[in-house]
Coordinates of C-alpha atoms in Angstrom, one line a residue:
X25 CA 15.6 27.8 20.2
X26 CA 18.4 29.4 18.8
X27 CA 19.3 33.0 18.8
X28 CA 19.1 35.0 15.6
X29 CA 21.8 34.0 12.9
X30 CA 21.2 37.6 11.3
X31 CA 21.6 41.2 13.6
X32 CA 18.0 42.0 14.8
X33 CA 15.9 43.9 11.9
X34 CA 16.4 41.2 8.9
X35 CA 13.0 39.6 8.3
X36 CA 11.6 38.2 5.2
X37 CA 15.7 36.1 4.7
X38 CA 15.8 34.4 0.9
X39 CA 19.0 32.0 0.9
X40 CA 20.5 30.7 -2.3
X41 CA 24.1 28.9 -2.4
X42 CA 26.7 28.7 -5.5
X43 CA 29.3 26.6 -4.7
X44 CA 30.2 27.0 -1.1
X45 CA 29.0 30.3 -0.5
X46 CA 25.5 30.7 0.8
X47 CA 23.8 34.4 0.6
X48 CA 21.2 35.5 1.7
X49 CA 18.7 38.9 1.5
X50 CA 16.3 40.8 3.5
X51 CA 13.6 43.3 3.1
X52 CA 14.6 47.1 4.1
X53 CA 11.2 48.8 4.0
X54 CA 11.5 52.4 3.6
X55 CA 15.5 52.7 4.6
X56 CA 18.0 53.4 1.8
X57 CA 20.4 51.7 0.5
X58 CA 17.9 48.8 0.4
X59 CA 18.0 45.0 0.4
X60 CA 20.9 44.2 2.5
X61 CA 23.2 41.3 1.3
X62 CA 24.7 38.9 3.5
X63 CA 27.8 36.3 2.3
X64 CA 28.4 32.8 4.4
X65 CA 30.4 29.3 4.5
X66 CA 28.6 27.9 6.9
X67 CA 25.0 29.3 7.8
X68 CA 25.9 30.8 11.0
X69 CA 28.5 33.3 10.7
X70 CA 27.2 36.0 8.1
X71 CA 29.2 39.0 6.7
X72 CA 27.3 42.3 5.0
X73 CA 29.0 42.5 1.9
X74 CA 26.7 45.5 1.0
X75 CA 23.1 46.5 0.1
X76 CA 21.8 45.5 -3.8
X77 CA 20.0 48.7 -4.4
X78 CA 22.4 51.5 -3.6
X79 CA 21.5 53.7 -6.4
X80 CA 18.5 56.3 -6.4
X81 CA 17.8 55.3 -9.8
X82 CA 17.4 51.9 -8.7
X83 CA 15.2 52.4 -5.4
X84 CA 12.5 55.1 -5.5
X85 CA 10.9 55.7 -2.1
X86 CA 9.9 59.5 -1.6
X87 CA 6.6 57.9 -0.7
X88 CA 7.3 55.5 1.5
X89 CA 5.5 55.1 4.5
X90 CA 6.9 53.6 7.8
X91 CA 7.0 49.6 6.9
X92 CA 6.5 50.5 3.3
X93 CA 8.8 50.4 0.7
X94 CA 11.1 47.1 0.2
X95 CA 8.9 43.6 0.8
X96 CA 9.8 40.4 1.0
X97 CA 13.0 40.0 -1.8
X98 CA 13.8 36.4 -3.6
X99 CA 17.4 35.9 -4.4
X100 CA 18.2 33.0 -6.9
X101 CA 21.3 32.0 -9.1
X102 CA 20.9 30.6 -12.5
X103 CA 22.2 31.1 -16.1
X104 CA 25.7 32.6 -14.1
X105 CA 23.7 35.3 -12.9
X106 CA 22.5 36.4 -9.5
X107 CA 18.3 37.6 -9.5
X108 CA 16.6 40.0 -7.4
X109 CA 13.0 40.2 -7.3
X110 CA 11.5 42.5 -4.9
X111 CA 8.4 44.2 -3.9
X112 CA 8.5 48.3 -3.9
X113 CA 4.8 48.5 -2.4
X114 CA 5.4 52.6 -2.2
X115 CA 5.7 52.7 -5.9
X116 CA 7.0 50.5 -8.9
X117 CA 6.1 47.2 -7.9
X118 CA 7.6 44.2 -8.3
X119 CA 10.8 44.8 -10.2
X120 CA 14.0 42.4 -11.0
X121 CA 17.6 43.1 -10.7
X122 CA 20.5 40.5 -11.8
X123 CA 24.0 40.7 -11.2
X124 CA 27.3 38.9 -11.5
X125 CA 28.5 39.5 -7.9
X126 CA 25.9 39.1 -5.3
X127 CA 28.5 42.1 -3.9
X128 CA 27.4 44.3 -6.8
X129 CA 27.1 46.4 -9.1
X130 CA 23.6 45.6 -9.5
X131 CA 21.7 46.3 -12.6
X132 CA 18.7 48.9 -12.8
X133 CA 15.1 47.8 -12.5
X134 CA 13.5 45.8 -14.4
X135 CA 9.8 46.7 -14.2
X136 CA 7.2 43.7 -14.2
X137 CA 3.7 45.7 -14.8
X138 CA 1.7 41.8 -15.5
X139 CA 2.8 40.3 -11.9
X140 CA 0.5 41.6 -9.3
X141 CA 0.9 40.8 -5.5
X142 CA 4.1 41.1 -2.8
X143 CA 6.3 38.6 -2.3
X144 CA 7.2 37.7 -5.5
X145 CA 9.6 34.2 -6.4
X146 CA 11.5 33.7 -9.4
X147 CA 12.0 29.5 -10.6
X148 CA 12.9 28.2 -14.1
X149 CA 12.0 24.9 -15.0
X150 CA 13.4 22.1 -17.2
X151 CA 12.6 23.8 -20.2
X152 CA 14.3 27.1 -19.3
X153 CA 11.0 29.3 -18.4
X154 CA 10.8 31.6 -15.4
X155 CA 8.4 31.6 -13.9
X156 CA 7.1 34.0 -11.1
X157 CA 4.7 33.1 -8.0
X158 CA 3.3 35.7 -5.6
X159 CA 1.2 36.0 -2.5
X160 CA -2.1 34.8 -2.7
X161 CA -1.1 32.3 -4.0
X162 CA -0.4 33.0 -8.0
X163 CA 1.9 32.5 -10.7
X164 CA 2.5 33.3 -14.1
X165 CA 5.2 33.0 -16.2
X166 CA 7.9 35.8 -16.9
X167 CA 10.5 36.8 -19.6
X168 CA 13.3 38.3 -17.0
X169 CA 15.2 40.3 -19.4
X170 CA 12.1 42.6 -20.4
X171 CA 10.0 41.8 -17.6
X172 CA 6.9 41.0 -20.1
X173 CA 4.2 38.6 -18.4
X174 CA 3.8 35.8 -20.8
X175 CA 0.2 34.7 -19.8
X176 CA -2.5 35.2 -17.4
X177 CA -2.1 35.3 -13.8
X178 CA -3.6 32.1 -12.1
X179 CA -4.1 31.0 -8.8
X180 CA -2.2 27.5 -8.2
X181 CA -2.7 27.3 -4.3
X182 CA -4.8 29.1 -1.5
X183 CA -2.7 27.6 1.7
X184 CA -4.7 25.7 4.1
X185 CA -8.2 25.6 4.5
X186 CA -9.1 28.8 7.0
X187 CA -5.9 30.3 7.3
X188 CA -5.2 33.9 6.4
X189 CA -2.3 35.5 4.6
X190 CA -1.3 32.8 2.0
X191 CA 2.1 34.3 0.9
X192 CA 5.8 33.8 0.4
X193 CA 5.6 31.9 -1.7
X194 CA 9.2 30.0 -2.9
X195 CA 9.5 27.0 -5.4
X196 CA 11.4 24.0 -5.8
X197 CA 12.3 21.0 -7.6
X198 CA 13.7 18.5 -5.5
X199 CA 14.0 14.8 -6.9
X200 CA 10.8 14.3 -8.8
X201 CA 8.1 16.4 -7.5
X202 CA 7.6 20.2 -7.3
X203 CA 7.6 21.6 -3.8
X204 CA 5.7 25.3 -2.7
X205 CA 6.3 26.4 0.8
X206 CA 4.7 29.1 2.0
X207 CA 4.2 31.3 4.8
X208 CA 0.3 31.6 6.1
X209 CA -1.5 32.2 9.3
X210 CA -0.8 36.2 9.1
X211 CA 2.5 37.5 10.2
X212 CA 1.9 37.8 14.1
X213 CA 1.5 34.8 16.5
X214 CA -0.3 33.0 14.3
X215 CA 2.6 32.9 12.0
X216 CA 3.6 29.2 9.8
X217 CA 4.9 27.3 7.2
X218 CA 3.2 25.3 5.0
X219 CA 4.0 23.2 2.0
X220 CA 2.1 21.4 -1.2
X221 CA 3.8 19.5 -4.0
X222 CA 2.9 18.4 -7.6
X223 CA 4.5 17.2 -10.7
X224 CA 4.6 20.4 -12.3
X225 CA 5.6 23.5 -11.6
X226 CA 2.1 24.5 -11.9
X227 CA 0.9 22.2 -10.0
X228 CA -2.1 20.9 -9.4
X229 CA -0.3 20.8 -5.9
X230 CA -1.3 18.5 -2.9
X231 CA -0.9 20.1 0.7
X232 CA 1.0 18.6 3.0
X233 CA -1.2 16.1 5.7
X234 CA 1.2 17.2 8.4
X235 CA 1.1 21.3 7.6
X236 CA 2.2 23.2 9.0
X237 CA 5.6 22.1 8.9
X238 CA 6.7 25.1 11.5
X239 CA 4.8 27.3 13.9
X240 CA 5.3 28.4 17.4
X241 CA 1.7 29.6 18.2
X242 CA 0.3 28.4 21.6
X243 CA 3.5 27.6 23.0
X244 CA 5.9 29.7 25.6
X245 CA 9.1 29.4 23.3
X246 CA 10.9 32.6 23.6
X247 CA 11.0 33.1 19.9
X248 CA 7.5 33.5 18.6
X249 CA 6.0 35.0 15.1
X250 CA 7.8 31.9 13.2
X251 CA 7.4 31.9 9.5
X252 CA 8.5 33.1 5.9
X253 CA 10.9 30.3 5.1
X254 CA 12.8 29.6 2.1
X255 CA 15.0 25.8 1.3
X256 CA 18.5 25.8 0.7
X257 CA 20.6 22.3 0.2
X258 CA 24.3 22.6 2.1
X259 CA 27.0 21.7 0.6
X260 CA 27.1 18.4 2.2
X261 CA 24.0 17.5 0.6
X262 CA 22.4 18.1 4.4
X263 CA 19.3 20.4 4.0
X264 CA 18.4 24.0 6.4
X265 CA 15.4 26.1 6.5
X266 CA 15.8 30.1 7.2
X267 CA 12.7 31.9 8.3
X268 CA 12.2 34.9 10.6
X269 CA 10.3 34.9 13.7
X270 CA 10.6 37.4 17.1
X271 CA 11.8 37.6 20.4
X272 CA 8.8 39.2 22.5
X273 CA 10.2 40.5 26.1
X274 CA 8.4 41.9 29.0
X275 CA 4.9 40.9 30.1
X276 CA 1.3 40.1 28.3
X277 CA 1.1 40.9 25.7
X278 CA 4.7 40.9 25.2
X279 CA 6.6 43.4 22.8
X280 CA 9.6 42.6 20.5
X281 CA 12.2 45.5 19.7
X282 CA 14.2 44.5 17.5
X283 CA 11.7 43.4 14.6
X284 CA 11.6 39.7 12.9
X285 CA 14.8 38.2 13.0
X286 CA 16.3 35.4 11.0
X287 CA 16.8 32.0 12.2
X288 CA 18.2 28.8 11.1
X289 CA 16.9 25.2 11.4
X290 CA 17.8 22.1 10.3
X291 CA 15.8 19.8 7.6
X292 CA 15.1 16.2 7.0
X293 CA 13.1 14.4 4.5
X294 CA 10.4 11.4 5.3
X295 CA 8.2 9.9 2.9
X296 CA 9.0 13.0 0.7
X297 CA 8.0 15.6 2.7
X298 CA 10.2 18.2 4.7
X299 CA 10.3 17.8 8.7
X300 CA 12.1 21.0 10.4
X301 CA 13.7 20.2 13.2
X302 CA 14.7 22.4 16.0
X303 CA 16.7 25.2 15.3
X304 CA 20.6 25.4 15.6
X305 CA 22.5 25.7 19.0
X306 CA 24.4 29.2 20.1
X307 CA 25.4 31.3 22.7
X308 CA 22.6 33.9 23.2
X309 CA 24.2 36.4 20.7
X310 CA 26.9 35.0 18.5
X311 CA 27.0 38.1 16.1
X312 CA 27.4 41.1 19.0
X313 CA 30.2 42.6 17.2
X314 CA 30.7 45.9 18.8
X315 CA 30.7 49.0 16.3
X316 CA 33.2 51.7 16.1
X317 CA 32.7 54.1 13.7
X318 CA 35.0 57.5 13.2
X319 CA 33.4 58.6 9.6
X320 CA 37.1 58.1 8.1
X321 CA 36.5 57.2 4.5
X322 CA 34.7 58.5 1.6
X323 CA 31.5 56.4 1.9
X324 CA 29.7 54.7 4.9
X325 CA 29.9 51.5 5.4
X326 CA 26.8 49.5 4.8
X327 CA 25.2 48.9 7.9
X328 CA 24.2 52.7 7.8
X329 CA 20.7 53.1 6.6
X330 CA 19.2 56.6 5.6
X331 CA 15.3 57.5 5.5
X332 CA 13.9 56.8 2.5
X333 CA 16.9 58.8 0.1
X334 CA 20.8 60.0 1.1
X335 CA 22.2 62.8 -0.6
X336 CA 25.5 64.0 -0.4
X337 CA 24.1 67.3 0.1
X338 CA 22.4 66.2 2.8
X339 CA 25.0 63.3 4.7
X340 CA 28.9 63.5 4.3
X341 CA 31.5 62.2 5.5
X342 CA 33.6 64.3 3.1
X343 CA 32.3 68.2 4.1
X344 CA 34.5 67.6 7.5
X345 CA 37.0 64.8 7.3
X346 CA 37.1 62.6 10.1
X347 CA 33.0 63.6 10.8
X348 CA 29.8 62.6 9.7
X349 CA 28.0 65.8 8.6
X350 CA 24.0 65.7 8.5
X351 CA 22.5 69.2 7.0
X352 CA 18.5 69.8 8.0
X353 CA 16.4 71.2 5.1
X354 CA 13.0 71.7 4.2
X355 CA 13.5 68.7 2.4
X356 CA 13.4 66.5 5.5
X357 CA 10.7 68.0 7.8
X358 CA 9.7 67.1 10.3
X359 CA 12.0 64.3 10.9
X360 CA 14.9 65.8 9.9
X361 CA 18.3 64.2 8.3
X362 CA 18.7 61.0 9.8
X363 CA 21.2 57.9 9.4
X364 CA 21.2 55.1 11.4
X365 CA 22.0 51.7 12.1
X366 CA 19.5 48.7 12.8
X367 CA 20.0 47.8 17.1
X368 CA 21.8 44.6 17.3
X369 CA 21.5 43.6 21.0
X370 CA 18.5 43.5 23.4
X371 CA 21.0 45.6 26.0
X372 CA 23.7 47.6 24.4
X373 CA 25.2 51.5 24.7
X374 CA 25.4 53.5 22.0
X375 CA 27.4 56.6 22.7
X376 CA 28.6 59.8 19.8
X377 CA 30.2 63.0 19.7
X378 CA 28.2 65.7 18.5
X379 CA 29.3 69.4 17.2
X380 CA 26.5 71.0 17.3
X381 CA 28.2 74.5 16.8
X382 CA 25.8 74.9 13.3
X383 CA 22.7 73.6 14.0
X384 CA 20.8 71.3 16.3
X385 CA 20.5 67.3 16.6
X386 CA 21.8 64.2 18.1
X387 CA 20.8 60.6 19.2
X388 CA 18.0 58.8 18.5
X389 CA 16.1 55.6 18.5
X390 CA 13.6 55.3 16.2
X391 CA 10.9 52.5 15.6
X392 CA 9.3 55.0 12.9
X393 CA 8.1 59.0 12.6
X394 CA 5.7 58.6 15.4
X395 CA 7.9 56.4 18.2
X396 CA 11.1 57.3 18.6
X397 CA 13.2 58.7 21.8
X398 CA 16.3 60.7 21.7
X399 CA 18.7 63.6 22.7
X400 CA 18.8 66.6 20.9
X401 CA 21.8 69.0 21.3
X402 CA 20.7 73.1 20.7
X403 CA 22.6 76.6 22.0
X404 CA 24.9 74.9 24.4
X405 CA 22.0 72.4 26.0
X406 CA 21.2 68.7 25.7
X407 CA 17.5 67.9 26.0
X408 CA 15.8 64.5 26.4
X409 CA 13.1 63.7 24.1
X410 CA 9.9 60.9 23.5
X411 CA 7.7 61.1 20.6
X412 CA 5.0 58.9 21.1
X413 CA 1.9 58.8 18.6
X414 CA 0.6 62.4 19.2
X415 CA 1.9 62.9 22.4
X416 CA 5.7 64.9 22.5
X417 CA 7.3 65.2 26.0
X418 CA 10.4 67.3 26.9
X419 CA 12.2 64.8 29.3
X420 CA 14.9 67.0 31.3
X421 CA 17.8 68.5 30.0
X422 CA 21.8 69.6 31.2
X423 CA 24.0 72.5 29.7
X424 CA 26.9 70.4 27.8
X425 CA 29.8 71.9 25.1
X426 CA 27.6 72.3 22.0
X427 CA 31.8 72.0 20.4
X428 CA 31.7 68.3 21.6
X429 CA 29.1 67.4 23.3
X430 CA 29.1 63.4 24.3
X431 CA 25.8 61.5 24.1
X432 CA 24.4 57.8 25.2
X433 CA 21.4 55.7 24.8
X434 CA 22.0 52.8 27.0
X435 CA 19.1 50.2 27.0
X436 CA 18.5 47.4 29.4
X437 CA 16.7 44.3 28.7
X438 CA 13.9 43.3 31.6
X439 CA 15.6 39.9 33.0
X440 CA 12.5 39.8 36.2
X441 CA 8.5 41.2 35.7
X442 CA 7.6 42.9 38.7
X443 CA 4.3 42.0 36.9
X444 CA 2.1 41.5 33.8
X445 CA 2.7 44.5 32.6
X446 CA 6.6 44.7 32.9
X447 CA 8.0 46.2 29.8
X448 CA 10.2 44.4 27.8
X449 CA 13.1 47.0 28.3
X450 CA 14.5 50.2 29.6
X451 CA 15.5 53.1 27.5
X452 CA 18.2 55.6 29.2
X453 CA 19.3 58.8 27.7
X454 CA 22.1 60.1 29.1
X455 CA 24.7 63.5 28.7
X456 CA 28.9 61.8 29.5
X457 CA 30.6 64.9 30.8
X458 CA 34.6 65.6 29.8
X459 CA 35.5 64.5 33.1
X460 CA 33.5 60.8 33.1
X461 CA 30.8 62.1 34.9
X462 CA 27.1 61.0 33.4
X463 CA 24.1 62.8 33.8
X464 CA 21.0 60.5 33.0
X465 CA 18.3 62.5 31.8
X466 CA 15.2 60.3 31.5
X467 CA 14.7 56.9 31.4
X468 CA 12.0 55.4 29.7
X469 CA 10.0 52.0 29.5
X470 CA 10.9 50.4 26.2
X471 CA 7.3 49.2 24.9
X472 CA 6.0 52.3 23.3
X473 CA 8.8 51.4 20.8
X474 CA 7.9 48.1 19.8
X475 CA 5.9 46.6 16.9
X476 CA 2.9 45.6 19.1
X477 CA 2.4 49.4 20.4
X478 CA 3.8 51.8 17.1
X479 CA 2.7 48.5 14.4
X480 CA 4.5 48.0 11.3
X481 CA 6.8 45.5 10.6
X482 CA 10.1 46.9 11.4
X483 CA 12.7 47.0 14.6
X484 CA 14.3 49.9 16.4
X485 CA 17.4 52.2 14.3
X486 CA 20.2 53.4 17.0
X487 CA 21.0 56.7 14.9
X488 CA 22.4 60.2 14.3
X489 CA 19.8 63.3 13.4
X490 CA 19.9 67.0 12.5
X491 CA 17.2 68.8 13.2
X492 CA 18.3 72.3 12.4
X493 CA 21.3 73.4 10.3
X494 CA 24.4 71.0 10.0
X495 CA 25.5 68.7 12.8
X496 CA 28.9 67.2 12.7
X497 CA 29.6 63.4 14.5
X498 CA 32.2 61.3 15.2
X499 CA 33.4 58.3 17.5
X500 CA 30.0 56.3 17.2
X501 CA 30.2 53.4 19.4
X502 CA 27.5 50.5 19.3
X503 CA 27.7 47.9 21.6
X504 CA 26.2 45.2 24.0
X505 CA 26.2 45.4 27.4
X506 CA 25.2 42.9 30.2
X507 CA 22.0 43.3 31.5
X508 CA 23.0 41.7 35.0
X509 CA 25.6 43.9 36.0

């Protein structure tokens, strides 16, 4: 199988094509801005062209919890407008955004109180209704520019007999039938896709005899957790499936890092039906574009993700030019201000300069508020952190120039198990003297952030904190590195 087409943390992928552009969304949980949006010619080489909700008044997640906010988005294109529908499960709902430029502006939320259930899908048929399908699975049909339900609620399709987790639910018409594919099986190892058509886009809808039409349970490929696919027709009139799935490292269980990733596969039809094939060729990780980052303009660029709000009170690139200023308030206890970006390689450095003069922060890697390791820059010192569940461990420490101190997080993918219960990665965290000299100051096995230890549904963040005060950063450097040397 294929490696990721998407950087590591993009699960949930919705692709929709005008012209010869495909693009394609994610869900963002509780990180703001939300729902990234990618831009493509060819399905494998994607460009962020920014994030669809990068307004407060659009995205309201005060109450998110770790893998809350943002589920599961559908992106469509019709009437010569782009549509958003997306579930905030920490508070509004499912709402609806359209544009004219996937790029943005988008427009403010559009509320939709009668459609109840995540992963929500927008379709119009031959008569110009919308119509709107959710987990479980259910459908009624919508008016998009009020939001209004206009009608009841009904269930159209219940996945296969047994299986758990109906949902993701995406509709099609292709030729003459109807097609819903869906994700069931739960979205672990059991993950799948399934698919039904009728002559209507209500259905009644006839499952599949050969469902499910992609899963990876029971087998030793080293992508695993495959599921939550969506159709899109090339420009060639060839067809490709995008769904997410996980690349579990380490021993048994096994623990994946970098959250559900999104993958690419090709599609054929036989006797009206889809068969997925196996996914596309690539070198291991064809998108391990180094980032350098010196804070220079105005506004961050949009890989940057904040917890849950940014305020320019709070993260600036303006306050210092040429730094990245993060202020600590009562406001952002007890994680403090944090901005990060999602970890794009299973080995890579990630190294900063901190001014710590003000206050007190510095690196992290964060899976959520309860897993996360990092080095924290105070008075002139540079201590080495874990926060794991309950448990908070001071790691070691080195006296460094609080005026520009240099940090590093380097982590190492496991290439041999010295057993079962190998971990799936190393964590170091590390002090770079003036003079090129590198103190490590703890290195730590890498499963304690992962999804099968911390749970959720999200991947690691590689970022920049204040704890105390204002921090200033600059020279932020992400890249991979090769696990053999």
């Amino acid at each position: 199988m294929s490696a990721p087409i998407i950087p590591g943390f993009h699960p949930d992928p919705s692709v929709c094509r005008v012209g010869e552009d495909y693009y394609l969304v994610c869900s963002s949980f509780e990180y703001f801005p939300g729902i990234p949006v990618f831009r493509s010619r060819d399905l494998l080489t994607w460009t962020l062209i920014g994030n669809a909700l990068d307004r407060p008044e659009q995205l309201q997640l005060a109450e998110a919890a770790p893998s809350g906010g943002l589920y599961a988005p559908t992106l469509r294109h019709h009437g010569g407008k782009f549509w958003l529908i997306v579930t905030n499960v920490s508070g509004g709902g499912n709402l609806l955004f359209h544009a004219e430029d996937p790029a943005g502006p988008w427009s403010d939320p559009i509320p939709l109180p009668g459609v109840h259930g995540i992963d929500p899908d927008l379709v119009w048929d031959e008569d110009g209704n919308c119509w709107c399908t959710c987990a479980g699975v259910t459908q009624v049909r919508i008016d998009p520019t009020t939001g209004r339900a206009l009608g009841e609620q009904t269930r159209i399709w219940s996945g296969s007999p047994g299986a758990k987790a109906p949902e993701a639910p995406h509709l099609y018409k292709i030729g003459e039938h109807w097609y819903l594919l869906i994700a069931e099986g739960g979205t672990e190892r059991g993950h799948a896709v399934s698919i039904a058509r009728g002559d209507s886009v209500n259905g009644p809808f006839t499952p599949n005899p050969d469902n499910p039409v992609l899963t990876r349970r029971g087998t030793d490929d080293p992508v695993q957790n495959t599921g939550h696919g969506d159709l899109v027709q090339a420009v060639d009139g060839t067809w490709w499936l995008v769904f997410l799935g996980v690349r579990p490292g380490g021993g048994t269980p096994g623990w994946h890092v970098l959250g559900r990733e999104t993958f690419l596969a090709p599609v054929t039809w036989v006797d009206g039906w889809p068969v997925v094939g196996e996914p596309v060729a690539g070198p291991t990780e064809p998108w391990a574009e180094p980032v350098l980052d010196h804070f220079d303009g105005p506004r961050l660029h949009p890989r940057w993700i904040s917890l849950r709000e940014r305020t320019p009170q709070r993260c600036t690139t303006t306050a210092r030019p040429g730094w990245l200023t993060l202020r600590a308030t009562a406001e952002t206890a007890p994680e403090g201000e944090f901005v990060g970006i999602r970890q794009q390689h299973r080995s890579c450095r990630t190294r900063v300069v901190v001014d710590a003069t003000e206050g007190s922060g510095g690196l992290v890697v964060r899976l959520d508020d309860r897993h996360h390791y990092g080095i924290e820059v105070s008075r002139g010192r540079a201590t080495a952190r874990a926060h794991v569940g309950p448990l908070r461990s001071e790691l070691g420490s080195a006296e460094v120039d609080p005026g520009e101190a240099v940090l590093e997080i380097e982590i190492t993918e496991t290439r041999r198990l010295a057993d079962a219960r190998t971990g799936p990665d190393t964590v170091a965290l590390r002090v770079v003297h003036p003079d090129g000299a590198v103190t490590e100051l703890a290195a730590l096995d890498g499963r304690y952030l992962s999804t099968e230890v911390a749970g959720g549904f999200t991947g690691r963040v590689v970022g920049l904190r204040a704890t105390g005060g204002a921090v200033h950063f600059d020279r932020f450097e992400h890249e991979p590195v090769d696990p053999t040397r």
